[in-house]
Tab-separated table of C-alpha atoms in Angstrom:
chain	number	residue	atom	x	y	z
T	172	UNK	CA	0.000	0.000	0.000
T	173	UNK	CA	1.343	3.446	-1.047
T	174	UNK	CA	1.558	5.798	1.912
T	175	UNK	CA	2.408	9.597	1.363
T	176	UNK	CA	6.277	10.625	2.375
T	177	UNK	CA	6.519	11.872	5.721
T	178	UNK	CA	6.185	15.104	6.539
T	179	UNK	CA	9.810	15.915	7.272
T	180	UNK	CA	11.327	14.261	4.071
T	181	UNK	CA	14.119	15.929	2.454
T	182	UNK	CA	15.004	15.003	-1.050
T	183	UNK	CA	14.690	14.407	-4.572
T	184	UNK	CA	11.831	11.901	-5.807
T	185	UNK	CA	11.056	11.033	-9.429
T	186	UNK	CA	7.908	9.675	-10.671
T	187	UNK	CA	8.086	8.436	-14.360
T	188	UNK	CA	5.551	6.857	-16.809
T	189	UNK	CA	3.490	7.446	-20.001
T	190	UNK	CA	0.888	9.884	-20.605
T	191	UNK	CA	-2.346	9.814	-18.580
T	192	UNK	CA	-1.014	7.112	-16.575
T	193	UNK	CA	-1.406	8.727	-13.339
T	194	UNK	CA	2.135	10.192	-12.583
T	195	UNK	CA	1.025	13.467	-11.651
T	196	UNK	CA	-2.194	11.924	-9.527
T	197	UNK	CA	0.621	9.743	-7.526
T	198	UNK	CA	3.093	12.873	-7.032
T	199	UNK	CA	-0.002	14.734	-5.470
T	200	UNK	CA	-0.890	12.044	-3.099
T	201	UNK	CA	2.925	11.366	-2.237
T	202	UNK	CA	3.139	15.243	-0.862
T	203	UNK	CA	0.195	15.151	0.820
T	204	UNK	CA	1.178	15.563	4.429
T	205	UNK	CA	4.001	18.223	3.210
T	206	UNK	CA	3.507	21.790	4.118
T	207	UNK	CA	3.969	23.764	2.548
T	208	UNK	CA	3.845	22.886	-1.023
T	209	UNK	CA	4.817	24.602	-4.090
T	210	UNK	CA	3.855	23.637	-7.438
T	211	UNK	CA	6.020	24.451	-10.595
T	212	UNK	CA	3.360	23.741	-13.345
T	213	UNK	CA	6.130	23.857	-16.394
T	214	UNK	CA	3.597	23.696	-19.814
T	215	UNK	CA	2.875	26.903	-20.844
T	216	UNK	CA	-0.728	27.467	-22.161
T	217	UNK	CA	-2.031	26.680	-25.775
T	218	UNK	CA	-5.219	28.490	-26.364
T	219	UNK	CA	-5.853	27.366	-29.756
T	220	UNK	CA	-5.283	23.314	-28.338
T	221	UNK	CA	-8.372	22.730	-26.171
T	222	UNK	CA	-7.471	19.068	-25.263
T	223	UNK	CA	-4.353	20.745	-23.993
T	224	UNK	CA	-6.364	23.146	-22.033
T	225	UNK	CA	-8.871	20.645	-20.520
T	226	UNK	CA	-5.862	18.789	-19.249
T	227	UNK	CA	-4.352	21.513	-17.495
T	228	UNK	CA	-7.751	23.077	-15.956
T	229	UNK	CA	-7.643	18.957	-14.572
T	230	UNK	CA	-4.801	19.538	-13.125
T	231	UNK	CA	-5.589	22.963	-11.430
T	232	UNK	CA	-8.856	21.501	-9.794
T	233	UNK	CA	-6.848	18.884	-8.085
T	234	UNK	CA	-4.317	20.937	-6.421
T	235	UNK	CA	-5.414	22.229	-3.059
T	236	UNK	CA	-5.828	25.638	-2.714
T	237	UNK	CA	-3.456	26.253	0.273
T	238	UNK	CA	-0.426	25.679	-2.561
T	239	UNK	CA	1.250	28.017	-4.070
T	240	UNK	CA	2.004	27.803	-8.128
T	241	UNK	CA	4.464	28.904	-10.121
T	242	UNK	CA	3.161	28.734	-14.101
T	243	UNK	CA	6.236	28.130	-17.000
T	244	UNK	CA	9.155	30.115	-15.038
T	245	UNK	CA	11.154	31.412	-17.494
T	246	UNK	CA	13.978	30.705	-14.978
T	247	UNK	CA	12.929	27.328	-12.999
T	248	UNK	CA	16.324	27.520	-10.813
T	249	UNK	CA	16.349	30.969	-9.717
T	250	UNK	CA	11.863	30.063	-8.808
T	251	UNK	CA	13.355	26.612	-6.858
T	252	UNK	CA	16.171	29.156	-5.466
T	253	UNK	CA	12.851	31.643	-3.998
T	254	UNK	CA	11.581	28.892	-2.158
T	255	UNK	CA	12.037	29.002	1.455
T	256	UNK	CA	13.833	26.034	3.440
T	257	UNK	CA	11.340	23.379	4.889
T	258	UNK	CA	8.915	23.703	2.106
T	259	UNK	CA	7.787	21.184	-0.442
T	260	UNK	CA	7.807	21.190	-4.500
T	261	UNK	CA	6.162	19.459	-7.676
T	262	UNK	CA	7.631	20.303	-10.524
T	263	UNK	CA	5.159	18.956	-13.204
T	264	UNK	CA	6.364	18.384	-15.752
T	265	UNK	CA	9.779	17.424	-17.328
T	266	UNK	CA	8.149	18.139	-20.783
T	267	UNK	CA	7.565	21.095	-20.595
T	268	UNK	CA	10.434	22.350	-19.367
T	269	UNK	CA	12.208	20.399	-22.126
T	270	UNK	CA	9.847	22.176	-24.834
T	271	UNK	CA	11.179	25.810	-23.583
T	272	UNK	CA	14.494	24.816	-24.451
T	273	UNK	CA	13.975	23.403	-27.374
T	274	UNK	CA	15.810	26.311	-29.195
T	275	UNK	CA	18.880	26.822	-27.359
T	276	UNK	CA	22.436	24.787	-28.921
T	277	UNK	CA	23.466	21.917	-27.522
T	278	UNK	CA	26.421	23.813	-25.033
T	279	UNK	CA	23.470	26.118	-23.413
T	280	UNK	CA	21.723	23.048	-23.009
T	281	UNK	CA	23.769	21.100	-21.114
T	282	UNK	CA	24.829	24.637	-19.223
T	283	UNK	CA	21.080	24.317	-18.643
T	284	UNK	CA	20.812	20.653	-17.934
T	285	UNK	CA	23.583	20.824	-15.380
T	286	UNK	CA	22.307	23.872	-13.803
T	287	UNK	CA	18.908	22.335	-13.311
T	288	UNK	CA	20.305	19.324	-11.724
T	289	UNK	CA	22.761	21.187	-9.278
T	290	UNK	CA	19.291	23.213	-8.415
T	291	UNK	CA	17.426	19.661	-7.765
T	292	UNK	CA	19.842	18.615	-5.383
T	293	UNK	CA	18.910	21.257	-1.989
T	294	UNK	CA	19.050	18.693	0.792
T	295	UNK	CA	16.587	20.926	2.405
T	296	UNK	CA	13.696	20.654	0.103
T	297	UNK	CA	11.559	17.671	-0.957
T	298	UNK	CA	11.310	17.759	-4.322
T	299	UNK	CA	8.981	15.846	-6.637
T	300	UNK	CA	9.893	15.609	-10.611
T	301	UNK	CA	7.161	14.348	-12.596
T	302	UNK	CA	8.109	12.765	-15.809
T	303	UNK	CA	6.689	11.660	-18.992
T	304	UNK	CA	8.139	8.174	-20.388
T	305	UNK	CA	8.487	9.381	-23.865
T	306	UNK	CA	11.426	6.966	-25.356
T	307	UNK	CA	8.872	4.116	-25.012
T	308	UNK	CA	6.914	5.421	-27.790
T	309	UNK	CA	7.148	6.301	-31.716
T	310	UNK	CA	10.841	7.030	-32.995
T	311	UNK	CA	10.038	10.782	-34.179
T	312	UNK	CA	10.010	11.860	-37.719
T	313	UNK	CA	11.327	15.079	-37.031
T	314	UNK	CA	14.506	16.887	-36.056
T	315	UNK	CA	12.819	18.494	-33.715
T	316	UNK	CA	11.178	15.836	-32.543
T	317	UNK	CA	13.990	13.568	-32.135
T	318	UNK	CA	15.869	16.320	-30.112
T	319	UNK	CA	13.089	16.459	-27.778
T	320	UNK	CA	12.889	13.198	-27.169
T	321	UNK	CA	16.921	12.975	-26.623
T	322	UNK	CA	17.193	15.888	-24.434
T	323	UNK	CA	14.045	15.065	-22.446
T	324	UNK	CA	15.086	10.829	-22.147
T	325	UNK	CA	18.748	11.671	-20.744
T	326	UNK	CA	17.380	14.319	-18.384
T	327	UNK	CA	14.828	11.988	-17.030
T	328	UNK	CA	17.864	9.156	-16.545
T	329	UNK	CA	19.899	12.066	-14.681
T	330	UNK	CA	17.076	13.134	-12.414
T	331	UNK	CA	16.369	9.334	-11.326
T	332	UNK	CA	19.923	8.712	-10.860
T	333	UNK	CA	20.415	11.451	-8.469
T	334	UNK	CA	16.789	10.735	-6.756
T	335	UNK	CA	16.797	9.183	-3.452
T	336	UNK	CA	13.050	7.760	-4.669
T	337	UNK	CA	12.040	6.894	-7.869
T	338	UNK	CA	8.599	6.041	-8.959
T	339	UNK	CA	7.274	4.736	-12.333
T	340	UNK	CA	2.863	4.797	-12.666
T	341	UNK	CA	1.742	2.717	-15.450
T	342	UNK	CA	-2.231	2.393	-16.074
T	343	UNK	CA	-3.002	4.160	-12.582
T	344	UNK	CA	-0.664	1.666	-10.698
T	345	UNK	CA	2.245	3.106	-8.572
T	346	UNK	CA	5.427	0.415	-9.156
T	347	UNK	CA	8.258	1.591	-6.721
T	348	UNK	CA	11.421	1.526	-8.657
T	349	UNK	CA	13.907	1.203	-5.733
T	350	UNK	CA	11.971	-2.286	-4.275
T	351	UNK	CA	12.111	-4.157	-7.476
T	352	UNK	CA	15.056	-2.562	-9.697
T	353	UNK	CA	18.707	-1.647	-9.844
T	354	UNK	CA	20.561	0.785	-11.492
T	355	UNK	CA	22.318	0.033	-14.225
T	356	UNK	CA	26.182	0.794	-13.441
């Protein structure tokens, strides 16, 4: 049975899986008993994609009130940096933090990538990653595409290598990584 984390947890925790299979659902429960929480919602809106829309107005009737959000930071370290010792985050999602630096080379994205990862590692913050399992799907037909997917698969490897819990939902079922897997060396 899945309990939330207690309420004095400190550290990183990465929840993984494919679209719509409850990831976000599980990191919410997970922080329950945290106070206080901070969400980083990463997408940035799409008017003209109401799908998109209806997902993320999902989203936003879930979260309690009592948390604070932070929509699409243009800056997500110097937003983690703001937030006060003792408190909680969800960052939700990797994908969308991927998409807004889609355009940058590959040097000011791994300045990037290695800047994010120094910011995930406060040891007096629990932080939740949420993660979509994109590499298990179609092999992209488009540059762009394919660079998503790249830049989006190794940061998801990094995160859960430096996460003291890692999570993967499939199908609405929680499978915790760290009782039935092992790194790979």
């Amino acid at each position: 049975m899945i309990t939330p984390i207690p309420k004095n947890y400190k550290g990183l925790i990465s929840i993984t899986g494919p679209i719509r299979s409850g990831k976000s659902k599980l990191a919410e429960f997970l922080i329950t008993e945290q106070d206080p929480v901070t969400y980083i919602a990463t997408s940035k809106p799409r008017p003209s994609d109401l799908d998109w829309q209806k997902r993320i107005d999902l989203h936003r009737k879930r979260r309690p009130d009592i948390w604070t959000l932070i929509e699409h930071p243009n800056d997500i370290c110097k937003a983690i940096e703001s937030i006060k010792v003792d408190q909680s985050i969800i960052i939700d999602s990797l994908g969308g933090l991927v998409e807004q630096h889609l355009i940058e080379d590959d040097d000011q994205w791994n300045n990037f990538q290695i800047k994010f990862l120094n910011c995930l590692s406060e040891d007096n913050l629990c932080i939740v990653v949420v993660s979509e399992e994109i590499g298990w799907g179609i092999v992209p037909a488009t540059p762009i595409g394919h660079l998503f997917r790249e830049r989006h698969s190794t940061l998801t490897s990094l995160i859960s290598r430096q996460s003291k819990k890692r999570w993967l939902a499939v199908n609405g079922t929680a499978i915790d990584l760290d009782k039935i897997g092992n790194v790979i060396p």
